[in-house]
PDB file of C-alpha atoms in Angstrom:
ATOM      1  CA  UNK A  23      -0.389   0.241  -0.120  1.00  0.00           C
ATOM      2  CA  UNK A  24       1.067   2.977  -0.746  1.00  0.00           C
ATOM      3  CA  UNK A  25       0.771   6.747   0.547  1.00  0.00           C
ATOM      4  CA  UNK A  26       0.035   8.987  -1.806  1.00  0.00           C
ATOM      5  CA  UNK A  27      -1.560  12.679  -0.114  1.00  0.00           C
ATOM      6  CA  UNK A  28      -2.196  15.708  -2.132  1.00  0.00           C
ATOM      7  CA  UNK A  29      -0.572  18.630  -0.054  1.00  0.00           C
ATOM      8  CA  UNK A  30      -3.560  20.546  -1.060  1.00  0.00           C
ATOM      9  CA  UNK A  31      -5.810  18.386   0.582  1.00  0.00           C
ATOM     10  CA  UNK A  32      -4.421  18.346   4.030  1.00  0.00           C
ATOM     11  CA  UNK A  33      -7.084  19.943   6.105  1.00  0.00           C
ATOM     12  CA  UNK A  34      -8.454  17.645   7.668  1.00  0.00           C
ATOM     13  CA  UNK A  35      -4.736  16.019   8.721  1.00  0.00           C
ATOM     14  CA  UNK A  36      -3.575  16.366  12.485  1.00  0.00           C
ATOM     15  CA  UNK A  37       0.166  17.878  12.668  1.00  0.00           C
ATOM     16  CA  UNK A  38       1.100  15.243  15.082  1.00  0.00           C
ATOM     17  CA  UNK A  39       2.717  12.481  14.044  1.00  0.00           C
ATOM     18  CA  UNK A  40       3.566   9.113  16.307  1.00  0.00           C
ATOM     19  CA  UNK A  41       6.439   7.027  16.093  1.00  0.00           C
ATOM     20  CA  UNK A  42       5.842   3.596  17.195  1.00  0.00           C
ATOM     21  CA  UNK A  43       7.924  -0.003  16.918  1.00  0.00           C
ATOM     22  CA  UNK A  44      10.270   2.291  18.603  1.00  0.00           C
ATOM     23  CA  UNK A  45      13.730   0.545  19.738  1.00  0.00           C
ATOM     24  CA  UNK A  46      13.923   0.608  23.775  1.00  0.00           C
ATOM     25  CA  UNK A  47      17.501   1.788  24.297  1.00  0.00           C
ATOM     26  CA  UNK A  48      16.502   5.246  22.231  1.00  0.00           C
ATOM     27  CA  UNK A  49      14.611   6.152  25.847  1.00  0.00           C
ATOM     28  CA  UNK A  50      17.638   5.783  27.240  1.00  0.00           C
ATOM     29  CA  UNK A  51      20.154   7.166  25.095  1.00  0.00           C
ATOM     30  CA  UNK A  52      20.477  11.002  24.557  1.00  0.00           C
ATOM     31  CA  UNK A  53      23.095  10.630  21.024  1.00  0.00           C
ATOM     32  CA  UNK A  54      20.185   8.404  19.433  1.00  0.00           C
ATOM     33  CA  UNK A  55      17.241  11.461  20.661  1.00  0.00           C
ATOM     34  CA  UNK A  56      19.322  13.385  19.252  1.00  0.00           C
ATOM     35  CA  UNK A  57      19.623  11.170  15.655  1.00  0.00           C
ATOM     36  CA  UNK A  58      16.193  10.646  15.659  1.00  0.00           C
ATOM     37  CA  UNK A  59      14.608  13.881  16.365  1.00  0.00           C
ATOM     38  CA  UNK A  60      17.237  15.752  13.661  1.00  0.00           C
ATOM     39  CA  UNK A  61      16.178  12.884  11.182  1.00  0.00           C
ATOM     40  CA  UNK A  62      12.796  14.820  11.648  1.00  0.00           C
ATOM     41  CA  UNK A  63      13.816  18.123  11.949  1.00  0.00           C
ATOM     42  CA  UNK A  64      14.654  17.956   8.107  1.00  0.00           C
ATOM     43  CA  UNK A  65      10.770  18.811   7.263  1.00  0.00           C
ATOM     44  CA  UNK A  66      10.037  21.498  10.052  1.00  0.00           C
ATOM     45  CA  UNK A  67      10.292  22.971  13.579  1.00  0.00           C
ATOM     46  CA  UNK A  68       8.887  20.161  15.835  1.00  0.00           C
ATOM     47  CA  UNK A  69       8.621  19.517  18.978  1.00  0.00           C
ATOM     48  CA  UNK A  70       8.929  15.918  20.881  1.00  0.00           C
ATOM     49  CA  UNK A  71       7.467  14.146  23.350  1.00  0.00           C
ATOM     50  CA  UNK A  72       8.884  10.370  24.447  1.00  0.00           C
ATOM     51  CA  UNK A  73       6.594   7.830  25.693  1.00  0.00           C
ATOM     52  CA  UNK A  74       8.335   5.364  26.594  1.00  0.00           C
ATOM     53  CA  UNK A  75       5.806   2.556  28.159  1.00  0.00           C
ATOM     54  CA  UNK A  76       4.806   2.769  24.561  1.00  0.00           C
ATOM     55  CA  UNK A  77       7.892   2.412  22.414  1.00  0.00           C
ATOM     56  CA  UNK A  78       6.107   5.681  20.890  1.00  0.00           C
ATOM     57  CA  UNK A  79       7.295   9.620  20.211  1.00  0.00           C
ATOM     58  CA  UNK A  80       5.148  12.157  19.917  1.00  0.00           C
ATOM     59  CA  UNK A  81       5.713  14.404  17.055  1.00  0.00           C
ATOM     60  CA  UNK A  82       4.065  17.803  16.941  1.00  0.00           C
ATOM     61  CA  UNK A  83       5.090  20.229  13.734  1.00  0.00           C
ATOM     62  CA  UNK A  84       3.141  23.636  13.260  1.00  0.00           C
ATOM     63  CA  UNK A  85       1.677  22.719   9.434  1.00  0.00           C
ATOM     64  CA  UNK A  86       0.490  19.296   8.927  1.00  0.00           C
ATOM     65  CA  UNK A  87       1.924  19.930   5.481  1.00  0.00           C
ATOM     66  CA  UNK A  88       5.507  19.451   7.319  1.00  0.00           C
ATOM     67  CA  UNK A  89       3.376  16.151   8.666  1.00  0.00           C
ATOM     68  CA  UNK A  90       2.667  14.273   5.462  1.00  0.00           C
ATOM     69  CA  UNK A  91       6.037  15.589   4.028  1.00  0.00           C
ATOM     70  CA  UNK A  92       7.456  13.426   7.444  1.00  0.00           C
ATOM     71  CA  UNK A  93       5.537  10.254   7.307  1.00  0.00           C
ATOM     72  CA  UNK A  94       5.980   9.821   3.392  1.00  0.00           C
ATOM     73  CA  UNK A  95       9.640   9.862   3.875  1.00  0.00           C
ATOM     74  CA  UNK A  96      10.126   8.403   7.659  1.00  0.00           C
ATOM     75  CA  UNK A  97       7.245   5.527   7.811  1.00  0.00           C
ATOM     76  CA  UNK A  98       8.573   2.163   7.379  1.00  0.00           C
ATOM     77  CA  UNK A  99      11.969   2.969   7.555  1.00  0.00           C
ATOM     78  CA  UNK A 100      14.536   1.239  10.211  1.00  0.00           C
ATOM     79  CA  UNK A 101      16.254   3.021  12.703  1.00  0.00           C
ATOM     80  CA  UNK A 102      18.293   1.311  15.178  1.00  0.00           C
ATOM     81  CA  UNK A 103      17.753  -1.864  14.170  1.00  0.00           C
ATOM     82  CA  UNK A 104      13.795  -1.578  13.988  1.00  0.00           C
ATOM     83  CA  UNK A 105      11.438  -0.506  11.748  1.00  0.00           C
ATOM     84  CA  UNK A 106       9.669   2.349  12.211  1.00  0.00           C
ATOM     85  CA  UNK A 107       5.787   3.085  12.024  1.00  0.00           C
ATOM     86  CA  UNK A 108       4.283   6.344  11.518  1.00  0.00           C
ATOM     87  CA  UNK A 109       0.758   7.901  12.104  1.00  0.00           C
ATOM     88  CA  UNK A 110      -0.843  10.409  11.896  1.00  0.00           C
ATOM     89  CA  UNK A 111      -3.113  10.649  15.677  1.00  0.00           C
ATOM     90  CA  UNK A 112      -6.600  11.704  15.276  1.00  0.00           C
ATOM     91  CA  UNK A 113      -8.230  15.534  14.351  1.00  0.00           C
ATOM     92  CA  UNK A 114      -9.798  16.526  17.594  1.00  0.00           C
ATOM     93  CA  UNK A 115     -13.764  17.340  16.365  1.00  0.00           C
ATOM     94  CA  UNK A 116     -15.044  20.547  15.781  1.00  0.00           C
ATOM     95  CA  UNK A 117     -16.625  22.255  17.628  1.00  0.00           C
ATOM     96  CA  UNK A 118     -19.063  23.949  15.614  1.00  0.00           C
ATOM     97  CA  UNK A 119     -19.861  20.307  14.822  1.00  0.00           C
ATOM     98  CA  UNK A 120     -22.756  19.721  17.185  1.00  0.00           C
ATOM     99  CA  UNK A 121     -24.674  16.410  14.832  1.00  0.00           C
ATOM    100  CA  UNK A 122     -22.392  14.393  16.668  1.00  0.00           C
ATOM    101  CA  UNK A 123     -21.946  15.354  20.102  1.00  0.00           C
ATOM    102  CA  UNK A 124     -24.344  14.123  23.415  1.00  0.00           C
ATOM    103  CA  UNK A 125     -27.300  16.945  24.058  1.00  0.00           C
ATOM    104  CA  UNK A 126     -27.377  18.024  26.982  1.00  0.00           C
ATOM    105  CA  UNK A 127     -30.925  15.912  28.377  1.00  0.00           C
ATOM    106  CA  UNK A 128     -33.976  17.934  28.819  1.00  0.00           C
ATOM    107  CA  UNK A 129     -34.151  20.494  31.649  1.00  0.00           C
ATOM    108  CA  UNK A 130     -37.677  18.199  32.796  1.00  0.00           C
ATOM    109  CA  UNK A 131     -36.413  16.365  36.211  1.00  0.00           C
ATOM    110  CA  UNK A 132     -36.370  12.540  36.443  1.00  0.00           C
ATOM    111  CA  UNK A 133     -36.991  11.182  39.582  1.00  0.00           C
ATOM    112  CA  UNK A 134     -36.845   7.899  40.505  1.00  0.00           C
ATOM    113  CA  UNK A 135     -36.464   5.288  36.723  1.00  0.00           C
ATOM    114  CA  UNK A 136     -33.352   5.490  35.721  1.00  0.00           C
ATOM    115  CA  UNK A 137     -32.377   3.163  32.459  1.00  0.00           C
ATOM    116  CA  UNK A 138     -31.799  -0.895  32.439  1.00  0.00           C
ATOM    117  CA  UNK A 139     -28.109  -1.648  32.402  1.00  0.00           C
ATOM    118  CA  UNK A 140     -28.438  -2.959  28.960  1.00  0.00           C
ATOM    119  CA  UNK A 141     -31.578  -1.172  27.073  1.00  0.00           C
ATOM    120  CA  UNK A 142     -32.219  -2.590  24.478  1.00  0.00           C
ATOM    121  CA  UNK A 143     -32.918  -0.555  20.607  1.00  0.00           C
ATOM    122  CA  UNK A 144     -35.357   2.302  21.499  1.00  0.00           C
ATOM    123  CA  UNK A 145     -35.589   2.253  24.487  1.00  0.00           C
ATOM    124  CA  UNK A 146     -36.838   5.475  26.060  1.00  0.00           C
ATOM    125  CA  UNK A 147     -37.287   7.533  30.100  1.00  0.00           C
ATOM    126  CA  UNK A 148     -41.012   7.841  30.347  1.00  0.00           C
ATOM    127  CA  UNK A 149     -41.891  10.630  31.726  1.00  0.00           C
ATOM    128  CA  UNK A 150     -43.114  11.148  35.195  1.00  0.00           C
ATOM    129  CA  UNK A 151     -45.689  12.511  37.221  1.00  0.00           C
ATOM    130  CA  UNK A 152     -44.415  15.158  39.579  1.00  0.00           C
ATOM    131  CA  UNK A 153     -45.035  14.314  43.512  1.00  0.00           C
ATOM    132  CA  UNK A 154     -48.355  15.024  44.715  1.00  0.00           C
ATOM    133  CA  UNK A 155     -49.197  16.054  48.214  1.00  0.00           C
ATOM    134  CA  UNK A 156     -51.584  14.988  50.188  1.00  0.00           C
ATOM    135  CA  UNK A 157     -53.160  18.415  51.579  1.00  0.00           C
ATOM    136  CA  UNK A 158     -55.770  16.080  53.673  1.00  0.00           C
ATOM    137  CA  UNK A 159     -53.082  14.196  55.386  1.00  0.00           C
ATOM    138  CA  UNK A 160     -50.968  17.440  55.549  1.00  0.00           C
ATOM    139  CA  UNK A 161     -53.504  18.835  57.603  1.00  0.00           C
ATOM    140  CA  UNK A 162     -54.927  15.571  59.810  1.00  0.00           C
ATOM    141  CA  UNK A 163     -51.266  15.310  60.854  1.00  0.00           C
ATOM    142  CA  UNK A 164     -51.395  19.628  61.913  1.00  0.00           C
ATOM    143  CA  UNK A 165     -54.719  19.031  63.618  1.00  0.00           C
ATOM    144  CA  UNK A 166     -52.698  16.469  66.022  1.00  0.00           C
ATOM    145  CA  UNK A 167     -52.867  17.451  69.704  1.00  0.00           C
ATOM    146  CA  UNK A 168     -49.832  16.421  71.993  1.00  0.00           C
ATOM    147  CA  UNK A 169     -50.565  14.196  74.526  1.00  0.00           C
ATOM    148  CA  UNK A 170     -53.685  12.933  72.717  1.00  0.00           C
ATOM    149  CA  UNK A 171     -53.739   9.546  70.877  1.00  0.00           C
ATOM    150  CA  UNK A 172     -54.753   9.351  67.597  1.00  0.00           C
ATOM    151  CA  UNK A 173     -56.238   5.751  65.786  1.00  0.00           C
ATOM    152  CA  UNK A 174     -54.838   5.772  62.290  1.00  0.00           C
ATOM    153  CA  UNK A 175     -56.662   2.486  61.319  1.00  0.00           C
ATOM    154  CA  UNK A 176     -59.295   0.478  63.535  1.00  0.00           C
ATOM    155  CA  UNK A 177     -59.075  -3.021  64.360  1.00  0.00           C
ATOM    156  CA  UNK A 178     -60.006  -5.484  62.395  1.00  0.00           C
ATOM    157  CA  UNK A 179     -60.213  -9.848  62.601  1.00  0.00           C
ATOM    158  CA  UNK A 180     -57.444 -10.077  60.734  1.00  0.00           C
ATOM    159  CA  UNK A 181     -55.327  -6.746  61.041  1.00  0.00           C
ATOM    160  CA  UNK A 182     -54.053  -4.434  64.448  1.00  0.00           C
ATOM    161  CA  UNK A 183     -55.168  -0.878  64.493  1.00  0.00           C
ATOM    162  CA  UNK A 184     -52.501   1.680  63.790  1.00  0.00           C
ATOM    163  CA  UNK A 185     -52.235   3.984  67.033  1.00  0.00           C
ATOM    164  CA  UNK A 186     -50.296   7.550  66.736  1.00  0.00           C
ATOM    165  CA  UNK A 187     -49.046   8.930  69.600  1.00  0.00           C
ATOM    166  CA  UNK A 188     -48.482  12.852  70.117  1.00  0.00           C
ATOM    167  CA  UNK A 189     -45.297  13.229  72.171  1.00  0.00           C
ATOM    168  CA  UNK A 190     -46.043  16.449  75.190  1.00  0.00           C
ATOM    169  CA  UNK A 191     -43.171  17.713  75.041  1.00  0.00           C
ATOM    170  CA  UNK A 192     -40.218  18.527  72.374  1.00  0.00           C
ATOM    171  CA  UNK A 193     -37.806  17.513  73.423  1.00  0.00           C
ATOM    172  CA  UNK A 194     -35.979  14.706  71.872  1.00  0.00           C
ATOM    173  CA  UNK A 195     -35.516  12.391  75.549  1.00  0.00           C
ATOM    174  CA  UNK A 196     -39.692  12.269  75.368  1.00  0.00           C
ATOM    175  CA  UNK A 197     -40.375  11.098  72.501  1.00  0.00           C
ATOM    176  CA  UNK A 198     -37.281   7.977  72.103  1.00  0.00           C
ATOM    177  CA  UNK A 199     -38.941   4.929  72.426  1.00  0.00           C
ATOM    178  CA  UNK A 200     -38.393   2.541  74.779  1.00  0.00           C
ATOM    179  CA  UNK A 201     -35.709  -0.594  74.421  1.00  0.00           C
ATOM    180  CA  UNK A 202     -37.237  -3.662  73.168  1.00  0.00           C
ATOM    181  CA  UNK A 203     -34.982  -6.081  75.063  1.00  0.00           C
ATOM    182  CA  UNK A 204     -33.807  -8.917  72.725  1.00  0.00           C
ATOM    183  CA  UNK A 205     -35.267 -12.104  72.723  1.00  0.00           C
ATOM    184  CA  UNK A 206     -33.016 -14.718  74.379  1.00  0.00           C
ATOM    185  CA  UNK A 207     -31.892 -17.466  71.900  1.00  0.00           C
ATOM    186  CA  UNK A 208     -33.564 -21.013  72.969  1.00  0.00           C
ATOM    187  CA  UNK A 209     -30.890 -23.316  74.117  1.00  0.00           C
ATOM    188  CA  UNK A 210     -29.808 -25.995  71.915  1.00  0.00           C
ATOM    189  CA  UNK A 211     -30.207 -29.643  72.129  1.00  0.00           C
ATOM    190  CA  UNK A 212     -27.767 -31.827  71.975  1.00  0.00           C
ATOM    191  CA  UNK A 213     -28.732 -34.826  69.875  1.00  0.00           C
TER     192      UNK A 213
END
């Protein structure tokens, strides 16, 4: 496969190159770094960043044209017993291109419904109703008087009654429930 580039059509290409598959000795030897950098500096001023754990070097030119010429000339060349592979960095996305960007969510409040772990294709969150306030219940609670017991639910043959006792004193100690003693574990029988 040949690399054929038109220098007029390089507006979408990045001026940043990555030189891959570098010999590990390059990252420890200043002489080898200088020799390698000189090969790239033949095409224009550049800034170099070494990535030893990836055995790569990042080369940033001022223009895409300089990067194109360096890639054409240096791709698949051998430097210090290793064949270098030169690749363009991905171009940064344009800030004007909003069709591929995520849009912020609508300003409507989502209360408790979360999407499933793996939403099926076409899944849409349902629109939730706003929380409702039961004003009858709120007014009944406000009318409760301290020191009185109020039966909320009458007992039937199958259900107990629910009674609310309103505290006389507003201090927390008066409203503290009594401690329920822990039930003893029955004695174990040796079988």
